[in-house]
Amino acid sequence: MAIPKFDEKNIIEALKFIDENGVPDKNKSTQYVFVTEDGKKYPPKYVIAVADHIENGVEIATDGYNAVEAKGYFEARGYKIEIKQEKFELTITAESIVSTDNRFIIDDLGLGDNYEPIDAYFISANKETIRRKRNKSENRISNQSLPRLAFQIYEKQIVSLSDLDKKEFPVCKYNPNQDYVRGIFPSEEAYKQYKNSMEFLTYWRENGPKFIIYSWNVFSTLIFVQECLKRFGNTGDKFILVYRDKTKTENTVAKAVEAEEKKSSQECKNPYSKLLLESKNIIFRGAPGTGKSYLAKQIAADIISNGYTNQYADLTDEQRRQVEFVQFHPSYDYSDFVEGLRPKMNEDGSMGFELQDGIFKSFVDKARSNFEDSQKSKEIREQEVSAKTIMANFFANIEYGDNEYQTIKGSKFSITNVDDKHIYISIPGNETADKLSLNIAEVRKMLESGMEFNKVSDITNFFGKQFATQSYSYDFALFKAIKEAGSDGIKASVAPEELKKYIFIIDEINRGEISKIFGELFFSIDPGYRGKSGEVATQYSNMHANPDEKFYIPENVYIIGTMNDIDRSVDSFDFAMRRRFRFIEIKADDTQDMLESLENEELKNDAVNRMDKLNAEILKVDDLNENYQIGASYFLKLKTLSFDDLWTDYLHPLLQDYVRGLYDEEGIMKRFARAYGYQALGEGDADEATEN
């Protein structure tokens, strides 16, 4: 169900109702908190339920929508919503399992899917606290920490159990209608004969065989732990599990991205596509001409089209906007890639500077917009699209410089221009500044909220500012003018936004000065810190319209880099960047399928034969290796060149550079020419004379 219909005054009345009557325990929020300007806190779902009751006369009930929908509803209207950081403590004794979380039910352990462990420890009868002694690769805390701690404490007693007792040992029972999951097994094979699944934990004994038991969510082994206390514990012994709610990012968003990547991985045809989807960032390394850039574009087309094509040229215009290509070089810098100041001609003819996004930041903003829109409800998307349509209609039907507007205090102004980020206005009567640029996003957010703004202070409160800025007076006047012009009630109908994948290709990634180009984005591009967990303030954030806004790379962005192994700049490639990319070697014969584009079959076979023989000869030179072999892209030049021209104008100069300074340089080059099949004029006669 959708959020019910009511207006602004109903929300205010609902808050007053809650102040007077309180919140029933069953309706108290466990995840999000609605915060008013004076700091009062309310459960968002219950506020909606009461507002619905006041406006529509229905019973106060919160079961028609979820917490995330309630949060999104209020945030879209400018209200402040906070994540409630509450943790719960579950105590396990031989007699009982009790939690401070009133939602916990021992007969519904499946609820554990919704929670994340924070801590797990044991308190003995004599008040000694014991924590898990972790193996080197073991997480500090996970769903398996509690049962592993029980194994650690009672290992000797469990070892001494008979085979039958181990086989019948109770581990989990999700609800009264299910049978117990039982068994402590000596191996994965034995466990899978009982239950063929990957839902298990392994306890590695220090001296002896391992133990395997069933384990899934944070609650799935509570019965096992309690059974250990019943059989082996002393009176007063207890285990403590501390846990919290999973956040939206950990739960809903992560599942959506994982499902989309799994679907794409199944549909994509190129095996390298799966590697990119798994790793987020990959670099193709290898010899020059092995088609690394060609392969990168093939992968992009394969993923974007969900396996329909591997040819970039076959993508639609819309799909091509999901791919960006850039080539690094020694003078490339942060302002080209992320953001920087660029010259700008002012309206009066003078020169100035303005902050402009670089190619990567612009691309990420597109992906981020898609990612965030894909998580929004249909209602919120319709409000946003309606607001954009109303604004577009308004600016299309005015005469720049002619239409006049007026602030509350009587200052008259006109709109001189509009672009993607700003509304430029002229204020003839203002002695200090007769021109001003307004943030177009602020006006759009006001329209999207569906709220009524009756005074400038309403805008100040809406944006959470302590003091109003000069621009808010003009924002208020424009908001009123746009609302009035769009008063016929434009209501957009939109389909849910599909989560798309965006692929950024960096050719010759090692030729740029990486630390200078990426700056603070080293952190954000790490696959483990995609999304808001990796947000950073950029170097020019103090010049942004909202200085507090952070930059992050969403989960639907994938990066492909290419580099030549023999390029001298490889030695200086930043080690911090190496750690954030998966390096995949592309050998000369890995991309020979490129030569299928040579229409003549005989020409293609001859090219493959010469390429293989030349590369085999290169490997015979002691100081050369696979990184010096010749890639298939060189042989694509045969579409316009002869084999001899390809040798003299391309391959010979390259190979000459490779062998310069080596012993018997001339002899090596002759062997290369012979393997390739090139014969210089008169060379054949000389060879025959030598043989005779």
XYZ file of C-alpha atoms in Angstrom:
692
model
C 0.000 0.000 0.000
C 1.012 3.630 -0.546
C 1.240 6.427 1.976
C -2.336 7.760 2.624
C -3.427 11.217 1.450
C -3.344 14.161 3.871
C -1.838 17.636 3.971
C 0.625 19.720 5.973
C -1.813 20.815 8.656
C -2.692 17.180 9.407
C 0.973 16.476 10.231
C 1.052 19.404 12.666
C -2.213 18.199 14.242
C -0.807 14.656 14.447
C 2.256 15.864 16.370
C -0.003 17.746 18.795
C -2.157 14.615 19.225
C 0.937 12.518 20.004
C 2.201 15.123 22.488
C -1.094 14.854 24.363
C -1.653 11.090 24.129
C 1.828 9.568 23.790
C 2.898 6.610 21.611
C 1.727 3.025 22.299
C 4.631 0.630 22.885
C 3.804 -1.364 19.755
C 4.131 1.791 17.625
C 7.455 3.020 18.972
C 10.097 3.386 16.281
C 13.044 1.015 16.193
C 14.835 2.374 13.128
C 13.935 5.954 12.161
C 13.026 9.090 14.122
C 11.031 12.134 12.932
C 12.762 15.218 14.438
C 11.068 18.634 14.697
C 12.802 22.028 14.679
C 12.660 22.211 18.488
C 14.278 18.765 18.814
C 11.201 16.670 19.648
C 11.259 13.108 18.314
C 8.410 10.960 16.983
C 8.042 7.568 15.216
C 7.512 8.375 11.485
C 5.039 5.557 10.775
C 2.891 6.518 13.739
C 2.845 10.206 12.708
C 1.470 9.144 9.309
C -1.102 6.858 10.936
C -2.373 9.659 13.202
C -2.435 12.208 10.343
C -4.433 9.695 8.268
C -6.829 9.228 11.200
C -7.335 12.994 11.565
C -7.873 13.649 7.863
C -9.748 10.520 6.769
C -11.352 9.253 9.965
C -9.779 5.798 9.718
C -8.476 3.707 12.589
C -4.900 4.507 13.674
C -2.890 1.705 12.058
C 0.663 1.469 10.674
C 0.461 -1.784 8.724
C -0.195 -0.273 5.272
C 3.378 0.926 4.636
C 6.879 0.233 5.888
C 9.440 2.332 7.759
C 11.502 3.084 4.648
C 8.446 4.438 2.807
C 7.556 6.630 5.795
C 11.125 7.924 5.954
C 11.142 8.737 2.228
C 7.770 10.509 2.459
C 8.965 12.932 5.122
C 12.433 13.485 3.643
C 10.887 14.432 0.285
C 8.968 17.171 2.099
C 11.978 18.580 3.853
C 11.470 17.043 7.280
C 14.411 15.774 9.263
C 14.621 12.015 9.718
C 17.370 10.394 11.775
C 18.407 6.763 11.985
C 17.741 5.550 15.496
C 20.989 4.026 16.705
C 19.622 1.633 19.273
C 21.278 -1.607 20.300
C 19.659 -4.563 22.039
C 21.041 -7.071 24.522
C 19.981 -10.703 24.464
C 20.813 -12.848 27.512
C 21.015 -16.651 27.212
C 20.959 -18.837 30.314
C 20.178 -22.507 30.799
C 16.642 -21.527 31.830
C 15.730 -18.668 29.459
C 16.519 -16.498 26.429
C 15.489 -12.872 27.009
C 16.095 -9.705 24.941
C 15.731 -5.998 25.684
C 14.152 -5.813 22.208
C 10.406 -6.290 22.689
C 10.147 -7.658 19.116
C 12.188 -10.755 19.986
C 10.184 -14.010 19.977
C 11.848 -17.357 20.668
C 9.247 -19.014 18.431
C 10.196 -16.869 15.432
C 13.980 -16.987 15.113
C 13.688 -16.140 11.422
C 13.519 -12.511 12.570
C 17.292 -12.741 12.933
C 17.561 -11.989 9.188
C 16.788 -8.355 10.056
C 19.561 -7.850 12.624
C 23.314 -7.401 12.745
C 25.522 -8.543 15.671
C 27.594 -5.936 17.531
C 29.166 -8.042 20.292
C 29.063 -11.517 21.867
C 30.647 -12.642 25.147
C 30.332 -15.112 28.027
C 29.956 -14.248 31.738
C 30.728 -17.088 34.136
C 29.035 -17.664 37.471
C 32.039 -16.036 39.207
C 31.655 -12.896 36.976
C 34.597 -13.618 34.657
C 34.049 -12.264 31.123
C 35.359 -14.332 28.194
C 35.417 -13.293 24.519
C 36.159 -15.203 21.365
C 39.811 -15.977 20.574
C 39.647 -15.385 16.865
C 41.517 -17.198 14.127
C 43.659 -14.965 11.910
C 41.104 -14.694 9.094
C 38.010 -14.620 11.317
C 35.792 -11.523 11.509
C 35.766 -9.636 14.790
C 32.017 -10.154 15.020
C 29.642 -12.078 12.782
C 26.582 -14.328 13.006
C 29.010 -17.154 13.832
C 30.837 -15.460 16.719
C 28.384 -16.559 19.430
C 28.327 -20.313 18.592
C 32.109 -20.332 18.060
C 32.512 -18.828 21.528
C 30.352 -21.644 22.931
C 32.606 -24.185 21.179
C 35.664 -22.418 22.581
C 34.404 -22.559 26.178
C 32.972 -26.078 26.094
C 35.331 -27.724 23.579
C 36.489 -30.503 25.917
C 32.950 -31.417 26.931
C 31.760 -31.462 23.299
C 34.715 -33.643 22.276
C 33.779 -36.161 24.973
C 30.197 -36.548 23.670
C 29.341 -39.857 22.051
C 28.788 -39.970 18.285
C 25.052 -40.387 18.890
C 24.923 -37.366 21.239
C 26.729 -35.243 18.670
C 24.379 -36.401 15.939
C 21.278 -35.534 18.027
C 22.584 -32.260 19.486
C 19.877 -29.565 18.961
C 21.025 -26.461 17.079
C 18.036 -24.530 15.712
C 14.252 -24.473 15.560
C 12.890 -21.426 13.759
C 9.269 -21.932 14.841
C 7.140 -24.502 16.748
C 5.897 -26.087 13.509
C 9.395 -27.073 12.336
C 11.628 -29.908 13.439
C 14.920 -29.183 15.139
C 18.021 -28.785 12.997
C 20.446 -31.098 14.788
C 23.995 -32.306 14.697
C 27.650 -31.524 15.378
C 29.494 -32.941 12.369
C 33.191 -33.784 11.848
C 33.352 -32.597 8.227
C 31.526 -30.605 5.564
C 30.803 -33.827 3.683
C 29.085 -35.356 6.709
C 27.075 -32.182 7.280
C 25.935 -32.016 3.643
C 24.706 -35.602 3.786
C 22.364 -34.371 6.538
C 21.562 -30.925 5.077
C 22.769 -30.085 1.576
C 23.377 -26.341 1.964
C 26.143 -23.782 2.528
C 24.462 -22.561 5.724
C 27.011 -23.783 8.250
C 29.947 -22.684 10.373
C 33.275 -24.386 10.881
C 34.976 -24.460 14.276
C 38.653 -25.288 13.899
C 40.039 -27.075 16.939
C 43.619 -26.328 17.865
C 44.557 -30.007 18.137
C 42.054 -32.265 16.517
C 39.288 -32.529 13.903
C 36.984 -29.592 13.160
C 33.299 -29.266 14.104
C 30.531 -28.258 11.673
C 27.034 -27.093 12.704
C 24.168 -25.322 10.984
C 24.384 -21.504 11.139
C 22.619 -18.742 9.245
C 21.252 -15.557 10.812
C 22.130 -13.896 14.118
C 19.500 -15.947 16.030
C 19.937 -19.309 14.262
C 22.263 -20.859 16.892
C 20.638 -19.571 20.103
C 19.229 -23.035 20.883
C 22.665 -24.609 20.369
C 24.249 -22.130 22.791
C 21.494 -22.677 25.375
C 21.866 -26.445 25.061
C 25.608 -26.079 25.805
C 24.703 -24.167 28.987
C 22.162 -26.823 30.002
C 24.591 -29.709 29.544
C 27.954 -28.226 30.476
C 27.433 -24.912 32.280
C 27.327 -23.922 35.946
C 24.422 -22.165 37.620
C 24.781 -18.468 36.856
C 26.689 -18.892 33.564
C 25.299 -16.845 30.675
C 26.039 -15.666 27.140
C 25.318 -12.123 25.987
C 24.550 -11.202 22.367
C 24.409 -7.485 21.501
C 22.745 -6.651 18.184
C 21.114 -3.879 16.158
C 18.758 -3.403 13.227
C 20.261 -3.691 9.791
C 20.228 -0.346 8.020
C 18.593 0.228 4.662
C 22.011 0.284 2.995
C 22.943 -3.082 4.475
C 19.605 -4.667 3.718
C 17.383 -3.281 0.953
C 19.974 -1.513 -1.201
C 22.638 -4.196 -0.900
C 20.138 -6.894 -1.870
C 18.937 -4.856 -4.866
C 22.481 -4.354 -6.166
C 23.414 -7.981 -5.520
C 20.323 -9.233 -7.353
C 21.000 -6.936 -10.318
C 24.659 -8.009 -10.539
C 23.704 -11.678 -10.309
C 21.136 -11.246 -13.081
C 23.639 -9.415 -15.312
C 26.329 -12.002 -14.630
C 23.986 -14.735 -15.884
C 22.986 -12.817 -19.013
C 26.401 -11.487 -20.068
C 28.321 -13.475 -22.661
C 31.876 -12.201 -22.157
C 33.709 -14.012 -19.314
C 35.514 -10.767 -18.413
C 32.130 -9.112 -17.795
C 31.569 -11.391 -14.826
C 34.979 -10.441 -13.400
C 34.097 -6.745 -13.577
C 30.699 -7.280 -11.921
C 32.378 -9.246 -9.127
C 35.254 -6.839 -8.543
C 33.856 -3.353 -9.435
C 37.341 -2.190 -10.549
C 39.609 -4.045 -12.968
C 42.741 -3.177 -14.952
C 43.673 -4.981 -18.154
C 47.446 -5.203 -18.403
C 49.589 -6.692 -21.134
C 51.607 -6.056 -24.255
C 50.832 -3.126 -26.581
C 48.261 -3.858 -29.247
C 46.576 -6.748 -27.449
C 43.204 -5.003 -27.757
C 42.756 -4.006 -24.128
C 40.777 -0.864 -25.005
C 38.781 -2.822 -27.574
C 38.018 -5.471 -24.952
C 37.004 -2.809 -22.391
C 34.401 -1.430 -24.788
C 33.175 -4.946 -25.585
C 32.627 -5.615 -21.895
C 30.839 -2.296 -21.429
C 28.463 -3.088 -24.289
C 27.915 -6.638 -23.018
C 27.004 -5.482 -19.495
C 24.956 -2.414 -20.472
C 22.895 -4.414 -22.986
C 22.507 -7.405 -20.635
C 24.201 -9.716 -23.107
C 22.367 -8.468 -26.213
C 25.528 -7.217 -27.951
C 29.242 -6.816 -27.337
C 29.607 -4.027 -29.890
C 29.603 -0.486 -28.515
C 28.273 0.814 -31.857
C 25.114 -1.289 -31.398
C 24.131 0.447 -28.145
C 21.310 2.984 -28.194
C 22.043 6.649 -27.483
C 20.576 6.228 -24.005
C 22.752 3.173 -23.304
C 25.877 4.996 -24.503
C 25.309 7.596 -21.788
C 26.017 4.773 -19.323
C 29.575 4.460 -20.670
C 32.356 7.053 -20.518
C 35.869 6.847 -21.949
C 38.904 8.927 -20.998
C 42.631 8.586 -21.676
C 45.167 9.632 -19.051
C 48.371 11.491 -19.944
C 51.146 13.178 -17.912
C 49.462 16.612 -17.803
C 46.017 15.288 -16.834
C 44.971 16.490 -13.354
C 42.274 16.699 -10.653
C 40.427 19.578 -12.296
C 40.000 17.531 -15.497
C 38.861 14.430 -13.641
C 36.976 15.535 -10.500
C 36.341 19.293 -10.378
C 38.133 22.603 -10.723
C 37.908 26.284 -11.558
C 37.432 27.124 -15.214
C 37.428 30.498 -17.021
C 34.013 31.986 -17.694
C 32.860 35.040 -19.617
C 30.608 37.192 -17.432
C 27.542 38.959 -18.810
C 29.334 42.316 -18.716
C 32.153 40.940 -20.886
C 34.683 40.516 -18.092
C 36.462 37.252 -17.369
C 35.817 35.261 -14.248
C 36.069 31.724 -12.947
C 33.455 29.175 -11.991
C 33.609 25.723 -10.446
C 32.927 22.991 -12.989
C 32.683 19.235 -12.577
C 35.302 17.072 -14.235
C 34.445 14.152 -16.503
C 34.441 11.519 -13.738
C 32.354 13.524 -11.266
C 29.796 14.373 -13.970
C 29.562 10.713 -14.913
C 29.221 9.567 -11.298
C 26.471 12.145 -10.706
C 24.441 10.526 -13.513
C 24.924 7.088 -11.994
C 24.167 8.384 -8.505
C 20.942 10.018 -9.685
C 19.822 6.717 -11.228
C 20.851 4.747 -8.152
C 19.005 7.037 -5.726
C 15.910 7.281 -7.955
C 15.730 3.480 -8.201
C 15.332 3.334 -4.398
C 12.500 5.902 -4.252
C 8.799 5.126 -4.080
C 6.537 5.768 -7.074
C 4.832 8.638 -5.248
C 8.087 10.489 -4.565
C 9.265 9.975 -8.155
C 5.994 11.395 -9.469
C 6.350 14.462 -7.231
C 9.886 15.058 -8.482
C 8.997 14.660 -12.154
C 5.938 16.895 -11.720
C 8.121 19.594 -10.125
C 10.642 19.420 -12.995
C 7.834 19.643 -15.562
C 6.276 22.661 -13.850
C 9.662 24.410 -13.737
C 10.438 23.594 -17.376
C 7.055 24.951 -18.498
C 7.535 28.087 -16.436
C 10.963 28.948 -17.885
C 9.813 28.095 -21.432
C 6.982 30.622 -21.240
C 8.748 33.704 -19.884
C 10.714 36.408 -21.637
C 14.190 36.617 -20.144
C 14.857 40.130 -18.913
C 11.230 41.267 -19.405
C 9.052 39.441 -16.891
C 9.297 41.176 -13.534
C 8.947 39.629 -10.066
C 8.973 41.086 -6.572
C 10.185 39.944 -3.157
C 8.177 40.371 0.047
C 10.152 43.524 0.833
C 9.426 45.004 -2.592
C 12.719 44.377 -4.404
C 11.958 43.971 -8.106
C 13.988 41.588 -10.279
C 13.901 39.722 -13.573
C 15.318 36.421 -14.819
C 18.121 36.861 -17.352
C 19.133 33.244 -17.945
C 18.795 29.666 -16.679
C 21.144 26.700 -16.927
C 21.370 23.268 -15.294
C 22.585 24.663 -11.976
C 21.608 28.312 -11.723
C 18.850 30.843 -12.235
C 20.473 34.184 -13.104
C 18.558 37.286 -12.029
C 18.982 41.022 -12.462
C 18.100 43.373 -9.561
C 18.152 46.912 -10.971
C 17.307 48.671 -7.699
C 19.983 46.944 -5.613
C 22.936 49.290 -5.083
C 25.348 46.676 -3.656
C 24.781 43.828 -6.146
C 22.532 44.161 -9.164
C 23.057 40.560 -10.294
C 22.661 37.253 -8.461
C 22.681 33.553 -9.322
C 20.205 31.327 -7.500
C 20.650 27.606 -6.922
C 18.041 25.997 -9.175
C 18.159 22.778 -7.117
C 16.870 24.669 -4.047
C 13.758 25.884 -5.876
C 13.196 22.423 -7.332
C 13.426 20.773 -3.887
C 10.867 23.231 -2.532
C 8.452 22.279 -5.319
C 9.131 18.559 -4.908
C 8.356 18.689 -1.187
C 4.672 19.510 -1.722
C 4.897 21.911 1.207
C 3.496 25.423 1.426
C 6.040 28.195 2.081
C 4.349 31.267 3.500
C 7.405 33.253 4.578
C 11.157 33.285 4.038
C 11.792 31.708 7.444
C 9.917 28.615 6.224
C 12.647 28.154 3.596
C 15.358 28.643 6.208
C 13.806 25.911 8.350
C 13.234 23.660 5.322
C 16.948 23.655 4.481
C 17.960 23.347 8.130
C 19.805 26.669 8.217
C 20.122 28.873 11.259
C 20.006 32.102 9.244
C 18.398 33.045 5.943
C 20.613 33.916 2.963
C 19.996 36.764 0.536
C 18.937 34.294 -2.136
C 16.043 32.882 -0.057
C 13.979 36.064 -0.586
C 14.246 35.570 -4.346
C 13.728 31.794 -4.040
C 10.484 32.526 -2.193
C 9.250 34.941 -4.889
C 10.104 32.507 -7.695
C 8.503 29.598 -5.831
C 5.252 31.567 -5.623
C 5.439 32.566 -9.302
C 6.133 29.011 -10.486
C 3.378 27.551 -8.282
C 0.918 30.107 -9.631
C 1.894 29.417 -13.249
C 1.567 25.674 -12.647
C -1.627 25.882 -10.639
C -3.554 23.816 -13.216
C -2.134 20.813 -11.372
C 0.383 18.951 -13.505
C 0.577 15.400 -12.213
C 3.190 13.177 -13.810
C 2.811 9.426 -14.056
C 6.141 7.624 -14.044
C 7.272 4.041 -14.082
C 9.689 2.857 -11.366
C 13.286 3.798 -12.139
C 15.306 0.788 -13.299
C 18.658 0.357 -11.571
C 21.269 0.688 -14.319
C 24.991 -0.020 -14.493
C 27.495 2.688 -15.444
C 30.960 1.838 -16.756
C 33.900 4.266 -16.774
C 36.881 3.291 -18.950
C 40.315 4.808 -18.275
C 42.702 4.074 -21.116
C 46.449 4.213 -20.360
C 45.654 4.624 -16.667
C 49.322 4.364 -15.692
C 50.384 7.337 -17.845
C 48.735 9.863 -15.513
C 49.986 10.937 -12.088
C 47.406 8.927 -10.174
C 47.548 10.699 -6.802
C 47.234 14.093 -8.512
C 44.257 13.003 -10.620
C 42.216 11.085 -8.045
C 43.055 13.096 -4.930
C 40.786 12.104 -2.031
C 38.817 9.715 -4.290
C 41.357 6.976 -3.517
C 39.032 6.103 -0.653
C 35.731 6.325 -2.533
C 36.686 4.104 -5.455
C 37.540 1.206 -3.133
C 34.966 -1.550 -3.854
C 34.488 -1.969 -0.098
C 33.496 1.680 0.348
C 31.009 2.243 -2.430
C 27.929 4.205 -1.400
C 27.642 6.598 1.526
C 30.100 4.600 3.609
C 32.788 5.986 1.311
C 31.608 9.586 1.016
C 34.264 12.314 1.116
C 34.438 16.110 0.950
C 36.075 17.149 -2.322
C 38.811 19.772 -2.462
C 36.402 22.494 -3.605
C 33.465 21.521 -1.353
C 33.508 24.950 0.324
C 32.504 26.432 -3.055
C 29.521 24.117 -3.556
C 25.962 25.389 -3.219
C 25.699 23.057 -0.221
C 29.177 22.918 1.396
C 28.066 20.068 3.658
C 27.236 17.766 0.740
C 29.642 14.853 0.384
C 30.687 13.023 -2.774
C 30.384 9.261 -3.063
C 30.530 6.653 -5.795
C 27.370 4.512 -5.859
C 27.325 0.738 -6.134
C 26.255 0.825 -9.799
C 29.554 2.333 -11.051
C 32.214 0.019 -12.501
C 35.710 1.090 -13.570
C 37.928 -0.479 -16.234
C 41.540 0.644 -16.664
C 44.022 -0.413 -19.319
C 47.825 -0.286 -19.154
C 50.859 -1.553 -21.059
C 53.176 -3.592 -18.869
C 56.321 -2.422 -20.642
C 55.460 1.258 -20.344
C 58.136 2.888 -18.189
C 55.487 4.720 -16.169
C 54.293 1.380 -14.732
C 57.106 1.545 -12.187
C 55.570 4.666 -10.631
C 51.981 3.365 -10.562
C 50.554 4.173 -7.139
C 50.463 1.174 -4.789
C 47.345 2.539 -3.069
C 45.621 2.342 -6.443
C 46.978 -1.153 -7.142
C 45.205 -2.411 -4.027
C 41.852 -1.098 -5.251
C 41.917 -2.788 -8.674
C 41.891 -6.377 -9.850
C 44.711 -6.801 -12.395
C 43.984 -9.118 -15.328
C 46.676 -9.983 -17.850
C 45.633 -9.943 -21.495
C 47.995 -11.973 -23.661
C 48.523 -11.499 -27.366
C 46.495 -14.541 -28.381
C 43.597 -13.781 -25.978
C 42.116 -11.235 -28.379
C 42.834 -12.756 -31.782
C 39.087 -12.853 -32.392
C 39.482 -9.161 -33.280
C 40.849 -10.343 -36.605
C 37.409 -11.696 -37.568
C 36.749 -8.188 -38.861
C 39.247 -8.867 -41.674
C 36.737 -9.791 -44.337
C 39.097 -11.921 -46.425
C 39.421 -15.373 -44.810
C 42.775 -16.034 -46.449
C 44.091 -12.670 -45.211
C 42.864 -13.399 -41.668
C 44.513 -16.849 -41.574
C 47.765 -15.435 -42.931
C 47.684 -12.679 -40.269
C 47.137 -15.173 -37.454
C 49.928 -17.408 -38.752
C 52.453 -14.546 -39.019
C 51.457 -13.163 -35.619
C 51.915 -16.541 -33.902
C 55.328 -17.162 -35.507
C 56.595 -13.664 -34.683
C 55.444 -13.914 -31.053
C 57.051 -17.330 -30.681
C 60.347 -15.859 -31.927
C 60.075 -12.942 -29.476
C 59.888 -15.418 -26.567
C 63.196 -16.947 -27.673
C 65.040 -13.717 -26.863
C 66.403 -13.932 -23.316
C 65.660 -10.329 -22.353
C 62.092 -10.303 -23.729
C 58.900 -12.009 -22.524
C 55.155 -12.157 -23.207
C 54.809 -8.447 -22.407
C 56.745 -7.693 -25.603
C 54.631 -9.812 -27.930
C 52.666 -8.173 -30.740
C 48.906 -7.867 -30.273
C 46.152 -8.443 -32.810
C 45.208 -4.760 -33.079
C 48.358 -4.116 -35.141
C 47.141 -6.621 -37.720
C 43.812 -4.818 -38.119
C 45.796 -2.264 -40.114
C 45.846 -4.869 -42.904
C 42.452 -3.493 -43.905
C 44.393 -0.694 -45.625
C 48.048 -1.824 -45.576
C 50.042 -4.700 -47.063
C 51.973 -7.108 -44.837
C 55.237 -5.474 -45.903
C 53.963 -1.973 -45.101
C 52.787 -3.169 -41.697
C 56.282 -4.484 -40.992
C 58.324 -1.540 -42.193
C 56.105 1.256 -40.825
C 54.842 -0.249 -37.544
C 56.336 -3.535 -36.366
C 59.995 -3.008 -37.254
C 60.302 0.366 -35.422
C 58.562 -1.076 -32.340
C 60.694 -4.211 -32.204
C 63.834 -2.166 -32.847
C 63.062 -0.219 -29.658
C 62.611 -3.479 -27.748
C 65.995 -4.932 -28.694
C 68.080 -1.756 -28.726
C 71.239 -2.360 -26.674
C 70.864 -6.159 -26.633
C 73.656 -8.468 -27.837
C 73.380 -9.274 -31.566
C 70.664 -6.670 -32.118
C 70.887 -6.997 -35.915
C 70.686 -10.790 -35.829
C 67.605 -10.686 -33.566
C 65.836 -8.311 -35.954
C 66.594 -10.585 -38.908
C 65.115 -13.556 -37.076
C 62.023 -11.486 -36.279
C 61.647 -10.501 -39.956
C 62.073 -14.108 -41.075
C 59.478 -15.371 -38.572
C 57.043 -12.670 -39.682
C 57.652 -13.449 -43.357
C 59.210 -10.159 -44.389
C 62.020 -10.223 -46.912
C 63.913 -7.045 -47.784
C 64.739 -6.317 -51.410
C 67.824 -8.369 -52.486
C 67.944 -10.194 -49.164
C 66.769 -13.466 -50.680
C 69.635 -13.575 -53.190
C 72.175 -12.869 -50.463
C 70.785 -15.681 -48.346
C 70.974 -18.128 -51.259
C 74.623 -17.177 -51.923
C 75.454 -17.756 -48.307
C 73.812 -21.179 -48.375
C 75.678 -22.163 -51.576
